[in-house]
Amino acid sequence: MTVAQDERKVNDDSERLVEELEDENDIAFVHKKRRRMLPIYACSIVSLSALLILIAVGIAYGVLSWAIPVNQEQLIWDWDNINVKDRYFPEDFLWGTATSAHQVEGYNDNNQWHAFEQGLLWKPESGLPIGDGTVSGKACDHWNLYKKDIQLMKKDLGTNTYRFSIEWSKIEYRKGQYNMSVVQHYHDVIDELLANNISPMVTIHHFTDPLWFVDLGAWEKSENVEHFVSFAKFAFNEYSSKVKLWCTINEPNVYSLAGYTGGGFPPRKNDIPLAMEVMKNFGDGHVAAYRALKQLPNGAESKIGIVHQLGNHDAYNKDSLMDRVITKFANDLSPGIFLSFFSTGIMKFHIPFVVNFNHENKDAINSNDFIGLNYYTRQVEQFTFDSPTLANQYRDRSRNYTDMDWEIYPEGIYRMIKLIDHYNPNIPIIITENGIADAKDRFVKMFYERYLYAVSRAIKEGYNVKGFVAWSLLDNFEWSGGFEPRFGLYHVNYETQERTLKEGSKAFIQAISEWKATHLKA
Ligand code: BGC
């Protein structure tokens, strides 16, 4: 090899080496670059997946939100442009007022509410059994003053119906033993009503149970239903030749939920399965009583129904899945549970991992000649982790609220009439309670005008509403609220027992007089 050849080879080798080194550098660089890029790629992949997951969750959320039925769409009317006097009530319409024995009569000392008020049973760990510390005591002394009160109905109000309850614990004071002077007292009340052309509408059970029935386990035990049915038969045999309108049970949903899910009613238990059991027994109790009374003399021509307090539940944000979910559960429980029971014979309530309740009683189908609707308000449900029920009842303070902090929402009674009809097509509906606690009489006039308009609107649309009964004739003992809430068309001075018509109540009287004038003219 020549020197020149040698040099060329050395040059070639070194060029190759340089090239190889450059290649290696490149590779190292690429590796380095790749190593640096890896987290970026990883991040992008994670972000992309996260984005895709978010989109998928968003779509699922949207679909689910849309698929969770909220039962009925919300409705807000433009009251400024509504003529509330544009109303119509049919000729045979029932106009009435309502009370219940324990709330107005006085002298009840043999039922669970009396024991509760005195702190003798289910004493709360803290606080007072009754919010304002009162006890029902002599209440409005309606036991003695019923004749005067009937004159208020006849002369001032012009009503043609009076819904009142007979006190089981006074009549059947011990199991199977009846106090005949008490039985006579209710005959006297009924006769006085009839003498004044007012139809009695009797409620057999309005929240109170005799103490002997409580000792047996009250509505917690299905075997006790027969005691209620036997009392219902006793009362029907006594009074049905004169009384044509019968309410079996008042608001079993309220009794069960307020008494068994941590509310302020005795027995102040907090036990959801037991609450369901109590509801079931009330449901079966109504069905058994209805079937039994229909078989008795006067049964066929009497109108017998159950009374429910039904309120609408609306989602605070209808695009929020969680607001819709809790709203759905609330509506399934009430109004759903009883309305579907009477249309399908199945009482059911499910919340995954919490309640799985199913009960069937096919006799429940068509076991009402009418449904009594007690309507007070709606609830706007907002999901929250701050409450054990995961729900907060939202209040829009730009709207009007009663002394009970219940929203004045007349559109709701119209919606509820439609909902009852949806479950039980064309069933006669009687508004068995509607009224306002408003001690200062700020909203009473507006309340009755708007609610009556809403009921009339349903009637004009063809819904089968047969009557409107105001709660209440008198201020009275509002259960765990004591005497503080004032629901009466009449203010009651509990010292003197003087009754004074509230100015706003004249709106109710006005509607009745217009109705009379219309049908007298025709
Ligand atoms: C009941 C009445 C009660 C009214 C107002 C209904 O739940 O039937 O007894 O006074 O509502 O709360």
XYZ file of C-alpha atoms and ligand atoms in Angstrom:
534
model
C 0.000 0.000 0.000
C 1.383 3.400 -0.998
C 1.485 6.328 1.377
C -1.206 7.978 -0.675
C -3.338 4.892 -0.441
C -2.640 4.790 3.253
C -3.719 8.364 3.733
C -6.916 7.816 1.704
C -7.771 4.759 3.820
C -7.142 6.675 7.015
C -9.328 9.480 5.667
C -12.045 7.053 4.619
C -11.947 5.331 7.985
C -12.111 8.545 9.866
C -14.977 9.803 7.637
C -16.848 6.541 8.303
C -16.065 6.918 11.955
C -17.328 10.458 11.893
C -20.417 9.314 9.990
C -20.895 6.452 12.415
C -20.416 8.815 15.319
C -22.826 11.263 13.752
C -25.302 8.418 13.274
C -24.860 7.361 16.842
C -25.265 10.949 17.969
C -28.356 11.204 15.878
C -29.699 8.019 17.353
C -28.762 9.168 20.812
C -30.357 12.472 20.050
C -33.462 10.800 18.741
C -33.580 8.549 21.801
C -33.011 11.501 24.005
C -35.682 13.387 22.152
C -38.012 10.425 22.341
C -37.275 10.072 26.029
C -38.120 13.744 26.453
C -41.246 13.458 24.297
C -42.551 10.366 26.085
C -44.235 12.174 28.960
C -45.694 14.623 26.464
C -47.089 11.775 24.332
C -48.309 10.027 27.461
C -49.929 13.215 28.626
C -51.603 13.734 25.286
C -52.912 10.179 25.276
C -54.174 10.567 28.824
C -55.745 13.921 28.001
C -57.328 12.544 24.871
C -58.714 9.559 26.778
C -59.868 11.829 29.552
C -61.534 14.032 26.990
C -63.200 11.036 25.381
C -64.314 9.773 28.794
C -65.638 13.198 29.653
C -67.536 13.374 26.390
C -68.923 9.876 27.002
C -69.887 10.759 30.580
C -71.421 13.993 29.342
C -73.475 12.152 26.742
C -74.505 9.463 29.266
C -75.382 12.174 31.780
C -77.422 14.021 29.203
C -79.197 10.860 28.082
C -79.835 9.781 31.678
C -81.026 13.235 32.683
C -83.387 13.155 29.807
C -84.434 9.556 30.543
C -85.108 10.084 34.296
C -88.739 11.091 34.272
C -89.544 14.006 36.556
C -93.173 13.032 36.482
C -94.644 16.316 35.258
C -93.246 19.440 33.757
C -93.153 22.498 35.977
C -95.715 25.164 35.345
C -95.644 28.835 36.240
C -98.597 30.983 35.221
C -98.421 34.677 34.530
C -100.779 35.777 37.312
C -100.581 39.448 36.344
C -102.422 38.588 33.168
C -104.956 36.156 34.607
C -108.454 37.145 35.626
C -108.924 35.017 38.743
C -112.648 35.740 38.681
C -112.959 33.925 35.380
C -114.144 30.732 37.053
C -116.836 28.133 36.824
C -118.079 25.501 39.281
C -120.859 23.065 38.431
C -124.285 23.208 40.020
C -123.847 20.188 42.277
C -120.465 21.426 43.522
C -119.607 20.788 47.180
C -118.376 23.826 49.077
C -117.090 23.075 52.508
C -114.748 23.540 55.388
C -112.811 20.837 57.221
C -111.581 20.125 60.734
C -110.392 17.050 62.612
C -111.475 15.945 66.078
C -108.142 16.171 67.852
C -107.410 19.579 66.387
C -110.641 21.357 67.333
C -112.833 19.375 69.721
C -110.737 19.376 72.859
C -110.787 16.880 75.748
C -108.862 14.107 74.015
C -106.919 12.109 76.529
C -107.067 8.587 75.194
C -105.011 8.715 71.989
C -101.332 8.677 71.073
C -101.182 12.394 70.341
C -102.320 13.218 73.847
C -99.644 10.912 75.275
C -97.073 12.423 72.950
C -97.958 16.029 73.817
C -97.631 15.268 77.528
C -94.237 13.646 76.975
C -95.660 10.329 78.219
C -94.706 8.366 75.119
C -91.798 8.773 72.698
C -90.299 11.654 74.608
C -87.866 13.447 72.300
C -84.254 13.446 73.523
C -84.128 17.192 73.198
C -86.623 19.950 72.693
C -90.367 19.848 73.170
C -92.742 17.332 71.606
C -94.806 20.224 70.237
C -92.893 23.114 68.683
C -94.491 25.895 70.714
C -94.779 23.831 73.896
C -98.588 23.738 73.839
C -100.890 20.739 74.290
C -104.177 20.243 72.458
C -106.171 20.626 75.718
C -109.586 22.051 75.044
C -108.469 23.285 71.619
C -111.345 25.273 70.054
C -113.897 23.632 72.345
C -115.742 22.578 69.218
C -117.090 19.669 71.282
C -119.324 22.170 73.079
C -119.489 24.967 70.525
C -120.335 22.937 67.439
C -123.806 24.497 67.075
C -122.332 27.992 66.948
C -119.713 26.795 64.494
C -122.370 25.292 62.262
C -124.082 28.681 62.214
C -120.834 30.226 60.962
C -120.868 27.718 58.090
C -124.492 28.397 57.321
C -124.811 32.150 57.829
C -121.384 33.621 57.118
C -119.819 31.208 54.701
C -122.754 29.692 52.862
C -121.082 26.293 52.621
C -123.043 23.130 51.916
C -120.592 20.496 53.270
C -118.633 19.992 56.477
C -115.774 17.507 56.668
C -114.949 16.443 60.228
C -113.516 13.374 61.919
C -115.030 11.171 64.588
C -112.602 10.412 67.377
C -111.959 6.660 67.504
C -110.364 6.886 70.969
C -113.450 8.589 72.396
C -115.947 6.208 70.768
C -114.139 2.868 71.169
C -112.363 3.812 74.353
C -111.298 0.216 74.990
C -111.062 -2.574 72.463
C -114.638 -3.588 71.630
C -116.155 -1.177 74.191
C -118.064 1.828 72.972
C -119.045 4.987 74.798
C -122.661 5.526 73.755
C -122.826 9.121 74.949
C -119.961 9.945 72.577
C -121.735 8.032 69.805
C -124.788 10.197 70.525
C -122.698 13.368 70.431
C -121.747 12.721 66.805
C -125.396 11.963 65.991
C -126.211 15.391 67.388
C -123.519 17.053 65.273
C -124.741 15.263 62.148
C -128.381 16.152 62.866
C -127.478 19.791 63.420
C -125.659 19.884 60.096
C -128.544 18.294 58.245
C -131.001 20.691 59.867
C -128.934 23.495 58.349
C -128.704 21.899 54.897
C -125.049 21.056 55.275
C -123.943 17.573 54.167
C -121.749 15.816 56.696
C -118.568 14.295 55.323
C -117.098 11.985 57.933
C -113.420 11.056 58.237
C -113.021 7.784 60.129
C -109.299 8.086 60.869
C -107.491 11.419 61.039
C -104.022 10.726 62.526
C -105.179 9.628 66.008
C -105.157 6.069 67.388
C -106.684 4.908 70.679
C -104.058 3.975 73.257
C -105.217 0.338 73.343
C -104.522 0.166 69.599
C -101.081 1.705 70.179
C -100.379 -0.973 72.807
C -101.083 -3.606 70.168
C -98.489 -2.035 67.850
C -100.886 0.241 65.923
C -100.277 0.375 62.161
C -96.910 -1.327 62.397
C -98.658 -4.721 62.478
C -100.807 -6.025 59.664
C -102.975 -8.028 62.077
C -104.195 -4.739 63.614
C -105.864 -3.621 60.392
C -108.953 -5.609 61.352
C -109.467 -3.424 64.461
C -109.688 -0.372 62.257
C -112.071 -2.126 59.869
C -114.284 -3.171 62.742
C -114.424 0.446 64.031
C -115.190 1.670 60.491
C -118.095 -0.794 60.279
C -119.375 0.273 63.690
C -119.340 3.952 62.664
C -120.901 3.241 59.280
C -123.715 1.202 60.810
C -124.392 4.053 63.211
C -124.322 7.031 60.866
C -124.640 5.949 57.242
C -128.382 6.475 57.074
C -127.591 10.200 57.433
C -124.018 10.502 56.128
C -123.408 9.923 52.425
C -119.788 11.036 52.131
C -117.083 9.025 53.884
C -113.312 9.435 54.040
C -111.706 6.269 55.357
C -108.225 7.490 56.245
C -106.668 10.930 56.190
C -103.164 11.182 54.717
C -101.623 7.796 55.440
C -98.481 8.997 53.661
C -98.064 11.880 56.117
C -98.695 9.660 59.174
C -96.091 7.154 57.942
C -93.426 9.549 56.784
C -93.717 12.099 59.609
C -93.889 9.323 62.221
C -91.312 6.884 60.853
C -88.706 8.804 58.894
C -87.484 11.206 61.532
C -90.309 13.764 61.378
C -92.171 15.436 64.235
C -95.083 12.984 64.542
C -95.320 10.214 67.110
C -93.848 7.643 67.426
C -90.832 9.613 66.155
C -89.085 6.573 64.756
C -86.546 6.624 61.986
C -86.945 3.355 60.188
C -87.667 3.331 56.446
C -88.737 -0.342 56.191
C -91.159 0.210 59.082
C -92.502 3.347 57.388
C -93.195 1.186 54.315
C -94.898 -1.454 56.457
C -97.118 1.226 58.024
C -98.030 2.574 54.563
C -98.847 -0.919 53.382
C -101.115 -1.528 56.382
C -102.886 1.780 55.836
C -103.342 0.919 52.161
C -104.761 -2.490 53.009
C -106.810 -0.948 55.816
C -108.489 1.416 53.391
C -109.164 -1.358 50.883
C -110.610 -3.713 53.513
C -112.766 -0.949 55.015
C -114.001 0.173 51.601
C -114.974 -3.371 50.592
C -116.648 -4.027 53.966
C -118.629 -0.764 54.061
C -119.847 -1.213 50.495
C -121.490 -4.485 51.628
C -123.366 -2.867 54.526
C -126.814 -1.270 54.302
C -126.420 2.206 52.644
C -123.030 1.081 51.308
C -123.927 1.063 47.645
C -125.259 4.616 47.587
C -122.573 6.106 49.850
C -119.454 7.703 48.400
C -116.355 6.341 50.103
C -112.777 7.372 49.391
C -109.318 7.835 50.829
C -107.738 11.249 51.437
C -104.160 12.036 50.506
C -101.955 15.007 50.924
C -100.179 15.154 47.600
C -97.576 17.707 46.647
C -95.529 18.062 43.498
C -91.774 17.635 43.612
C -89.882 19.645 41.013
C -86.189 19.464 40.165
C -84.357 22.671 41.064
C -82.290 22.327 37.915
C -84.014 20.153 35.388
C -80.743 19.637 33.487
C -79.012 18.259 36.571
C -78.989 14.471 36.712
C -78.788 14.391 40.506
C -81.614 16.899 40.992
C -83.709 14.775 38.661
C -82.808 11.544 40.441
C -83.847 12.791 43.891
C -86.965 14.378 42.412
C -87.905 11.083 40.820
C -87.526 9.210 44.138
C -89.545 11.861 45.964
C -92.356 11.646 43.393
C -92.263 7.831 43.417
C -92.826 7.907 47.157
C -95.505 10.542 47.199
C -97.709 11.042 45.219
C -96.683 7.906 43.311
C -96.957 5.144 45.896
C -100.684 5.441 46.644
C -101.856 6.683 43.266
C -100.319 3.698 41.513
C -101.542 1.327 44.269
C -105.148 2.230 43.512
C -104.691 1.972 39.773
C -102.558 -1.206 39.583
C -102.904 -2.946 42.959
C -99.155 -2.732 43.379
C -97.490 -0.602 46.008
C -93.800 -0.309 45.341
C -90.854 1.884 46.161
C -87.229 1.320 45.205
C -84.050 3.210 45.916
C -81.035 1.079 44.978
C -79.240 -0.231 48.110
C -81.674 1.605 50.418
C -85.255 0.381 49.968
C -86.746 -2.384 47.924
C -90.413 -2.451 48.799
C -93.092 -4.370 46.893
C -96.626 -5.157 47.931
C -99.548 -6.420 45.934
C -103.250 -6.213 46.758
C -105.381 -6.521 43.662
C -108.475 -5.517 45.674
C -107.027 -2.016 45.770
C -107.997 -1.461 42.133
C -111.206 0.601 41.994
C -111.480 0.815 45.765
C -112.409 4.503 45.801
C -115.637 6.229 44.806
C -113.613 9.434 44.885
C -110.132 10.514 45.812
C -109.782 13.236 48.405
C -106.963 15.615 47.584
C -105.388 17.686 50.341
C -103.155 20.142 48.557
C -100.843 22.652 50.215
C -97.642 23.203 48.279
C -94.859 21.800 46.122
C -91.225 21.130 46.908
C -88.288 22.130 44.755
C -85.605 19.465 45.165
C -81.914 20.275 45.034
C -79.243 17.590 45.419
C -76.806 18.129 48.281
C -74.272 16.116 50.264
C -75.135 18.211 53.333
C -78.319 16.348 54.168
C -78.797 12.664 55.055
C -81.593 12.524 52.480
C -79.247 14.101 49.896
C -81.982 16.628 49.188
C -82.417 20.237 50.052
C -85.803 21.911 49.594
C -84.915 25.053 47.713
C -86.878 28.218 48.369
C -87.020 31.038 45.861
C -87.500 34.048 48.100
C -88.866 36.154 45.270
C -92.036 34.032 45.581
C -94.622 34.057 48.395
C -94.454 31.660 51.341
C -97.001 30.983 54.099
C -96.264 30.984 57.833
C -95.378 27.291 57.440
C -92.737 28.388 54.909
C -94.730 26.624 52.207
C -94.650 28.170 48.750
C -97.966 29.503 47.460
C -98.158 27.560 44.231
C -101.741 27.281 42.891
C -100.521 25.823 39.594
C -99.680 22.759 41.679
C -103.276 21.882 42.552
C -104.138 22.004 38.846
C -101.183 19.723 38.062
C -102.108 17.344 40.875
C -105.694 17.027 39.676
C -104.304 16.055 36.256
C -101.896 13.580 37.820
C -104.597 11.847 39.870
C -106.669 11.610 36.721
C -103.692 10.212 34.833
C -103.384 7.330 37.303
C -107.136 6.803 37.766
C -108.866 8.164 34.655
C -111.996 10.190 35.278
C -112.171 9.350 38.978
C -114.186 11.941 40.935
C -111.847 14.178 42.928
C -112.834 16.211 45.966
C -110.428 18.845 47.236
C -110.756 17.738 50.855
C -108.258 20.309 52.175
C -106.623 23.443 50.849
C -105.738 26.441 52.946
C -103.119 28.731 54.354
C -101.478 29.453 57.698
C -101.196 33.221 57.631
C -101.552 34.838 61.039
C -101.235 38.357 59.637
C -103.753 37.728 56.851
C -101.287 38.929 54.216
C -102.092 36.407 51.507
C -105.418 34.740 52.425
C -107.431 36.615 49.773
C -104.889 36.022 47.031
C -104.473 32.405 48.132
C -108.160 31.466 47.795
C -108.676 33.478 44.620
C -105.769 31.814 42.862
C -106.371 28.280 44.109
C -110.046 28.451 43.217
C -109.118 29.743 39.785
C -106.704 26.811 39.334
C -109.360 24.275 40.378
C -111.907 25.892 38.094
C -109.419 25.773 35.208
C -109.142 22.000 35.673
C -112.941 21.710 35.773
C -113.276 23.709 32.556
C -110.793 21.340 30.935
C -113.054 18.433 31.834
C -111.466 17.049 35.013
C -113.972 15.517 37.368
C -113.604 17.754 40.429
C -116.655 17.535 42.660
C -115.928 19.882 45.519
C -113.630 22.260 47.348
C -113.246 22.026 51.115
C -111.169 24.714 52.814
C -108.751 23.894 55.606
C -109.804 25.024 58.026
C -112.998 26.439 59.454
C -111.090 27.554 62.556
C -107.541 28.169 63.684
C -106.677 24.957 65.497
C -104.073 22.649 67.015
C -101.624 22.123 64.166
C -100.077 18.864 65.448
C -96.364 19.230 66.129
C -96.691 22.942 65.295
C -99.042 23.509 68.253
C -101.432 26.475 68.216
C -99.028 28.874 66.544
C -99.892 28.228 62.873
C -103.262 29.759 62.067
C -105.038 27.960 59.248
C -108.586 29.087 60.046
C -110.961 31.071 57.901
C -111.819 32.281 61.381
C -109.268 33.548 63.851
C -109.764 31.903 67.254
C -109.012 33.629 70.534
C -108.101 30.578 72.624
C -108.758 32.436 75.898
C -112.315 33.479 75.111
C -113.085 31.022 72.277
C -114.236 33.974 70.199
C -114.182 33.382 66.438
C -113.493 36.288 64.068
C -113.699 36.031 60.312
C -110.397 36.945 58.658
C -110.725 39.683 56.055
C -109.050 37.532 53.402
C -111.560 34.707 53.930
C -114.141 36.853 52.163
C -112.582 35.735 48.881
C -113.815 32.214 49.634
C -117.284 33.492 50.582
C -117.381 35.586 47.413
C -116.719 32.544 45.229
C -119.568 30.652 46.884
C -121.997 33.575 46.478
C -121.081 33.957 42.789
C -121.632 30.249 42.269
C -125.025 30.473 43.977
C -125.985 33.478 41.869
C -124.966 31.715 38.642
C -126.941 28.576 39.357
C -129.940 30.370 40.784
C -130.149 32.443 37.584
C -129.884 29.408 35.335
C -103.868 17.540 57.785
C -104.384 18.528 58.766
C -103.354 19.620 58.978
C -103.158 20.326 57.657
C -102.180 21.486 57.702
C -103.108 18.139 56.673
O -101.887 17.500 56.655
O -104.879 16.690 57.352
O -104.689 17.837 59.923
O -103.720 20.490 59.975
O -102.693 19.415 56.712
O -100.912 21.036 58.004
